[in-house]
Structure formats: C-alpha cells, structure tokens
Amino acid sequence: GAVLACRITSLNISEESDTPVNGCILFCRIRAILINKHYLCKRTFIEPLKRKNMIEAPEALYLCEQLNKTVKGKRITNVFTQFTPHKFAWFSGSPDEYAEWLTGKTIDHARSQGGMVEMTIGDKMLILTDGVNLRYYAPGTKLPAKHQLLIGFEDESCLIASVRMYGGIMCYSKDAANGVLSEYYRTAKSKPQVMSDAFSKEYFLGLINDESAQKKSAKAFLATEQTVPGLGNGVLQDILYHAHIHPKKKIAALTDKEKENLFYQVKETMNDIYRQGGRNTESDLFGENGKYTACLSKDTAGKACPRCGETIVKENYLGGSIYYCRGCQILE
C-alpha cells in the first residue's frame, strides 16, 4: 500500500490541480503499479552483486550477444522503474511511462553502441549506458533487493538493470532520441564501432593524423570526447602498454610506425577482452566475471613489469588514474 501510495503521488495528481486527468491513463498507470507490485512480491530478494568499474566496448558487445541468445523474442509482461530511487540514475522522459511503452512488446534484438547496450523493443529503443549493470534472472531465482529497472517476461524470467555510481536508462521511439544523455548515445551510434570492420586502419589514421589531435596526449586522444566510443580509461591502460606508448605522450610526437602499431593494439586488446568474456572486474548477463586480467591496474601498481622488470607507476592525470611502466613506456 505504501509503495502504491508513493507511486500515485509521483503522478502529481491532487484535488487542487487545474490540469485535467485522463481517467483511462490514470487507471492504466495504477493497474501497472499493482501488477508490478504483485510480480515483485512473488520473488525472493537478495543483496545485489556490485560491479567495480564500468563496461566498455568489449563487454557491451558480449552482453548484447548474450541478450540475443537469451531474451530475443520474449514478450514483456511487467515493467517496474525506480524500485530503489537513485539520484544518479538518469531516465529519459518519465520513468512512470516505461510500463505503458514497453508492456506487451517483444525484444527484437540487442546491439552495442560504444559501451552502451541498445535494445529494440517494437517501436521503442531501450538504451542502457556504461554505468548500468544488467542481469538476467531465470524463473524462480532470487532477485536483487535494489534495482532501477525490472523487465519481466511471460515465462517469469526477467532482466534487471541497476546503477551503482551513475548511469542512464533511456527509452525512446525509434530515431527520436532526445533529453538526458541523448547526445552521448547519438554520437556513439554515429561512429564506426571499434570492434567492427568499419573501424579500419584508414579510419583510425584519419583520426590520429587530424590537426585537432596533434596537441593531445595519447590518453586524451583515445579516451576522451568519444573519439573512440566505448574505449575508456579502463581498457586504455593495456592498449598503451602493449603499444609501448606513455599516456602523456603527445600525438604529434608519434611516428607513423607507432600510429599504425597503436591501431593494431586497439583492435587486438579489445578483441582479447571480448574473447575472454570481458575483464575480470566486470560481470556478464549471468553474473559471471570475465576472464581477462589487466596488465596494468591498481593491482599491479608498484610491482615489477613482467616485460622489462621496471616498476609500474600510478599517477593521476586528466581526471583519472593512469598506469605505465617506467622502462617500457618512456616519456621523451
């Protein structure tokens, strides 16, 4: 009853309101709340497993492949938003309307856009940004006690999305992305995906040889401003380590050979992470951690480089941490 009262209150309906209320819409919203409350009451809750970082392109691609094998073709019967309010869970539009928009529709397919998961659901698009943890639960399994979005299917399995630090949950009509984080999504969708054939050596060299890139450091070029959507500070460290490039080295100082090698290391490192089901700091659709162990991370800082024996260093740079080897990644 308290949950229902809170949800009805959130509709901003009062006796003093001058705004006419469509009785049918009100009935549908209250009915959806009751159905979702009944659906949740049938399940047992557990504490959620917390993810340490944020997914990037390899994990997003792996998640979407799992979604297509697991929930593609399933019909949605229940949608519940903000079961646990989170001030840094950003929704597009009104989350109270997600149930109306999605209930009765079928999951058509999922694809990754940078580090985001995009699901086509009838005439709607549901996008989860890289700060959202997505998990599938089979019928009868225990559900996490906290979540920001639950999508239930007619077989009583469900998808649950939860935000740890911050993240966006966006629902749009097809080709009508607007509002919070929509520009971030549109930018990622408009560029060649880093793990696709469209992200070619020619395309990469065009980016790195552009005049606007020359004054940037290697980190700034690769991992800021969505130059390469889905390539963030997490996977950046190993890419530069394998390429023998210091994170602070200017793009203008790279030789043609170093630029070509950097391209190959971007592709190879990303594919290696994907082949191993993601990094071991990230979990997949079923809660299993990936098998990829980073060469450079907080766990290796201060230790000897396995390649040359020099010390691995951690520094703060451009709003985050960087890791590099004193011997293999020299800043000239």
C-alpha positions as MATLAB code, in Angstrom:
seq = 'GAVLACRITSLNISEESDTPVNGCILFCRIRAILINKHYLCKRTFIEPLKRKNMIEAPEALYLCEQLNKTVKGKRITNVFTQFTPHKFAWFSGSPDEYAEWLTGKTIDHARSQGGMVEMTIGDKMLILTDGVNLRYYAPGTKLPAKHQLLIGFEDESCLIASVRMYGGIMCYSKDAANGVLSEYYRTAKSKPQVMSDAFSKEYFLGLINDESAQKKSAKAFLATEQTVPGLGNGVLQDILYHAHIHPKKKIAALTDKEKENLFYQVKETMNDIYRQGGRNTESDLFGENGKYTACLSKDTAGKACPRCGETIVKENYLGGSIYYCRGCQILE';
ca = [
       0.000    0.000    0.000;
       2.797    2.409    0.858;
       4.521    1.658   -2.441;
       1.271    2.224   -4.330;
       0.619    5.481   -2.482;
       4.095    6.745   -3.268;
       3.790    5.846   -6.939;
       0.361    7.522   -7.257;
       1.733   10.599   -5.503;
       4.532   10.713   -8.070;
       1.894   11.243  -10.777;
       1.391   14.755   -9.312;
      -2.389   14.437   -9.160;
      -4.280   16.389   -6.486;
      -7.712   17.861   -5.863;
      -6.314   21.386   -6.283;
      -4.796   20.604   -9.683;
      -6.194   22.594  -12.603;
      -4.831   20.006  -15.033;
      -7.487   17.572  -16.283;
      -6.525   13.927  -15.846;
      -7.321   11.274  -18.420;
      -9.113    8.611  -16.366;
      -8.015    5.841  -18.688;
      -4.344    6.799  -18.381;
      -4.668    7.025  -14.588;
      -6.322    3.599  -14.463;
      -3.616    2.075  -16.662;
      -0.850    3.515  -14.518;
      -2.411    2.310  -11.256;
      -3.059   -1.116  -12.803;
       0.570   -1.331  -13.965;
       1.760   -0.454  -10.457;
      -0.426   -3.166   -8.910;
       0.679   -5.784  -11.433;
       4.335   -4.968  -10.921;
       3.915   -4.958   -7.131;
       2.308   -8.411   -7.333;
       5.106   -9.644   -9.637;
       7.797   -8.445   -7.254;
       6.062   -9.816   -4.175;
       6.240  -13.335   -5.645;
      10.038  -13.234   -5.789;
      12.676  -13.553   -3.075;
      15.233  -10.765   -2.788;
      18.988  -10.927   -2.284;
      21.628   -8.236   -1.999;
      22.962   -7.220   -5.433;
      26.430   -8.132   -6.602;
      28.397   -4.935   -7.020;
      30.496   -4.251  -10.057;
      33.753   -2.390   -9.562;
      34.038   -0.420  -12.797;
      32.045    0.381  -15.923;
      31.711   -1.718  -19.017;
      33.393   -0.660  -22.237;
      33.005   -1.769  -25.855;
      34.128   -5.417  -25.461;
      31.793   -6.073  -22.529;
      28.883   -4.272  -24.223;
      29.296   -6.424  -27.337;
      29.493   -9.594  -25.241;
      26.381   -8.602  -23.246;
      24.379   -7.950  -26.413;
      25.287  -11.342  -27.836;
      24.090  -12.929  -24.590;
      20.865  -10.907  -24.726;
      20.165  -12.059  -28.276;
      20.627  -15.681  -27.233;
      18.614  -15.346  -24.016;
      15.732  -12.853  -24.287;
      15.330  -12.161  -28.003;
      11.724  -12.935  -28.929;
      10.445  -12.839  -25.346;
       7.267  -10.882  -24.654;
       7.301   -8.279  -21.882;
       4.534   -8.566  -19.289;
       5.844   -6.384  -16.454;
       7.942   -3.234  -16.217;
       8.916   -1.592  -12.957;
      11.081    1.510  -12.652;
      12.796    3.111   -9.659;
      12.030    0.289   -7.238;
      15.032    1.733   -5.440;
      15.342    5.501   -6.066;
      18.835    6.567   -7.129;
      19.687   10.251   -7.594;
      22.284    9.433  -10.247;
      20.083    7.072  -12.264;
      19.062    9.257  -15.182;
      15.938    8.404  -17.154;
      14.800    9.952  -20.412;
      11.263   11.205  -20.184;
       9.069    9.994  -17.335;
      10.049    6.570  -15.951;
       6.418    6.143  -14.871;
       5.518    5.765  -18.544;
       8.009    2.997  -19.330;
       5.475    0.311  -18.379;
       2.945    1.713  -20.868;
       5.567    1.985  -23.582;
       7.078   -1.492  -23.225;
       4.467   -3.866  -21.789;
       3.102   -6.271  -24.386;
       6.014   -5.742  -26.754;
       8.728   -8.230  -27.706;
      12.515   -7.936  -27.510;
      13.525   -7.801  -31.183;
      17.302   -7.632  -30.857;
      20.184   -6.047  -28.961;
      23.314   -4.356  -30.259;
      26.148   -2.436  -28.679;
      26.783    1.232  -29.339;
      30.205    2.011  -27.898;
      29.965    0.944  -24.262;
      26.167    1.086  -24.278;
      23.549   -1.627  -24.698;
      20.765   -0.831  -27.168;
      17.638   -2.992  -27.299;
      14.975   -2.680  -29.991;
      11.561   -3.410  -28.463;
       8.786   -2.998  -31.002;
       8.577    0.705  -31.871;
      10.798    1.646  -28.910;
      14.517    1.719  -28.213;
      15.817    0.997  -24.715;
      19.398    2.158  -24.095;
      21.489    1.421  -21.016;
      24.674    3.433  -20.666;
      28.009    2.094  -19.489;
      27.233    2.807  -15.830;
      24.296    0.391  -15.705;
      24.651   -3.218  -14.571;
      22.352   -5.569  -16.499;
      21.496   -9.046  -15.275;
      19.194  -11.871  -16.396;
      17.274  -13.925  -13.833;
      15.635  -17.225  -14.715;
      12.116  -18.028  -13.461;
      12.058  -18.608   -9.714;
      15.547  -17.299   -8.968;
      16.170  -14.759   -6.224;
      16.179  -11.109   -7.284;
      18.457   -8.325   -6.041;
      16.981   -6.149   -3.323;
      17.891   -2.943   -5.158;
      17.349   -2.021   -8.789;
      16.219    0.836  -11.016;
      14.547   -1.117  -13.834;
      12.910   -4.539  -13.949;
      11.575   -6.047  -17.169;
       9.544   -9.207  -16.589;
       8.656  -11.707  -19.302;
       5.676  -14.021  -19.678;
       7.762  -17.033  -18.597;
       8.526  -15.156  -15.312;
      12.179  -14.642  -16.170;
      13.355  -11.044  -16.028;
      16.052   -8.523  -16.799;
      17.169   -6.204  -14.024;
      19.172   -3.023  -14.502;
      20.847   -1.385  -11.533;
      23.002    1.704  -11.277;
      25.972    1.667   -8.928;
      27.567    5.128   -9.213;
      25.755    6.792  -12.108;
      24.156    5.738  -15.359;
      21.450    6.406  -17.893;
      18.339    4.357  -18.679;
      16.735    5.785  -21.790;
      13.588    4.791  -23.659;
      12.736    6.445  -26.973;
      10.615    5.964  -30.009;
      12.832    4.795  -32.867;
      15.065    7.560  -34.238;
      13.680   10.062  -31.736;
      16.418   10.159  -29.091;
      16.218   13.315  -27.022;
      16.732   14.548  -23.497;
      19.235   13.316  -20.915;
      22.379   11.662  -22.368;
      20.823   11.503  -25.842;
      23.757   13.320  -27.445;
      26.157   10.842  -25.842;
      24.140    7.991  -27.353;
      23.751    9.589  -30.790;
      27.475   10.284  -31.014;
      28.346    6.677  -30.190;
      25.819    5.394  -32.725;
      27.023    7.705  -35.491;
      30.634    6.455  -35.481;
      32.131    3.143  -36.611;
      32.113    0.662  -33.750;
      35.678   -0.014  -32.619;
      35.328   -3.791  -32.901;
      33.730   -3.735  -36.343;
      35.380   -3.892  -39.764;
      34.235   -0.306  -40.349;
      36.764    0.790  -37.740;
      39.626    0.262  -40.175;
      43.265    1.315  -40.178;
      42.434    4.013  -42.712;
      39.663    5.371  -40.495;
      41.910    5.367  -37.414;
      44.810    7.056  -39.205;
      42.390    9.728  -40.394;
      41.508   10.443  -36.762;
      45.039   10.424  -35.389;
      46.518   12.488  -38.236;
      43.857   15.170  -37.997;
      45.211   18.574  -36.989;
      42.910   18.702  -33.954;
      44.564   15.598  -32.464;
      48.197   16.711  -32.585;
      48.327   18.626  -29.296;
      46.501   15.924  -27.370;
      48.179   13.272  -25.258;
      47.663    9.609  -26.073;
      45.152    9.295  -23.252;
      43.261   12.434  -24.239;
      43.086   11.314  -27.867;
      41.882    7.772  -27.233;
      39.752    8.047  -24.120;
      38.070   11.474  -24.102;
      35.438   13.279  -26.173;
      34.160    9.953  -27.574;
      36.885    9.840  -30.210;
      36.502    6.077  -29.983;
      33.125    5.317  -28.350;
      33.437    2.505  -25.848;
      37.167    2.991  -25.302;
      37.602    4.466  -21.841;
      40.190    4.723  -19.137;
      39.744    1.079  -18.176;
      40.941   -0.586  -21.383;
      43.201    2.324  -22.314;
      45.979    1.283  -19.922;
      46.671   -2.081  -21.552;
      46.374   -0.683  -25.083;
      49.125    1.857  -24.425;
      51.195   -0.696  -22.520;
      51.161   -3.106  -25.461;
      51.926   -0.215  -27.824;
      54.895    0.957  -25.652;
      53.383    4.483  -25.526;
      53.328    6.685  -22.426;
      49.795    8.005  -21.636;
      51.095   11.613  -21.624;
      52.975   11.394  -24.914;
      51.696   13.888  -27.499;
      50.147   12.551  -30.687;
      52.391   14.882  -32.705;
      55.427   13.064  -31.282;
      54.331    9.636  -32.544;
      55.975    8.178  -35.631;
      53.933    6.678  -38.454;
      55.008    3.235  -37.295;
      53.859    3.963  -33.729;
      50.478    5.172  -35.006;
      49.944    2.009  -37.038;
      51.001   -0.161  -34.112;
      48.628    1.755  -31.836;
      45.762    0.904  -34.190;
      46.627   -2.795  -34.087;
      46.875   -2.736  -30.298;
      43.460   -1.060  -30.024;
      41.912   -3.826  -32.119;
      43.839   -6.707  -30.573;
      43.363   -5.655  -26.935;
      39.647   -5.033  -27.433;
      39.206   -8.399  -29.150;
      41.213  -10.183  -26.484;
      38.969   -8.745  -23.749;
      35.878   -9.757  -25.731;
      37.131  -13.305  -26.394;
      37.610  -13.783  -22.659;
      34.113  -12.595  -21.802;
      35.227   -9.196  -20.529;
      37.594   -8.035  -17.820;
      37.650   -9.868  -14.515;
      36.372   -6.699  -12.825;
      33.150   -6.862  -14.871;
      30.265   -9.328  -14.853;
      28.212  -10.629  -17.771;
      24.460  -11.097  -18.161;
      24.501  -14.052  -15.764;
      26.741  -12.526  -13.115;
      29.889  -14.331  -14.213;
      33.099  -12.298  -14.154;
      35.164  -12.065  -17.317;
      38.472  -13.895  -17.605;
      40.648  -11.039  -18.882;
      43.176   -9.812  -16.321;
      44.579   -6.363  -16.964;
      48.335   -5.964  -17.316;
      48.152   -2.506  -15.739;
      45.758   -1.691  -12.908;
      45.647   -0.789   -9.234;
      46.591   -4.417   -8.542;
      49.874   -4.141  -10.467;
      50.873   -0.608   -9.445;
      54.216   -0.623   -7.655;
      55.113   -4.088   -8.900;
      57.715   -5.126  -11.442;
      56.804   -5.060  -15.119;
      56.758   -8.654  -16.435;
      58.266   -7.428  -19.687;
      61.295   -5.427  -18.511;
      61.387   -5.602  -14.715;
      60.957   -1.874  -14.129;
      58.316   -0.526  -11.734;
      54.704    0.025  -12.811;
      53.652    3.553  -11.824;
      50.271    5.010  -10.925;
      49.532    8.731  -11.373;
      46.511   11.000  -11.520;
      46.015   12.553  -14.929;
      43.066   14.117  -16.790;
      40.546   13.355  -14.071;
      41.510    9.736  -13.528;
      44.333    7.316  -12.875;
      46.954    6.294  -15.386;
      49.323    3.337  -15.132;
      52.522    2.855  -17.078;
      55.878    1.102  -16.947;
      58.943    3.280  -16.336;
      61.019    1.141  -18.684;
      58.604    0.189  -21.483;
      56.661    3.452  -21.797;
      59.208    6.243  -21.702;
      58.086    9.864  -21.986;
      60.708   11.568  -24.145;
];
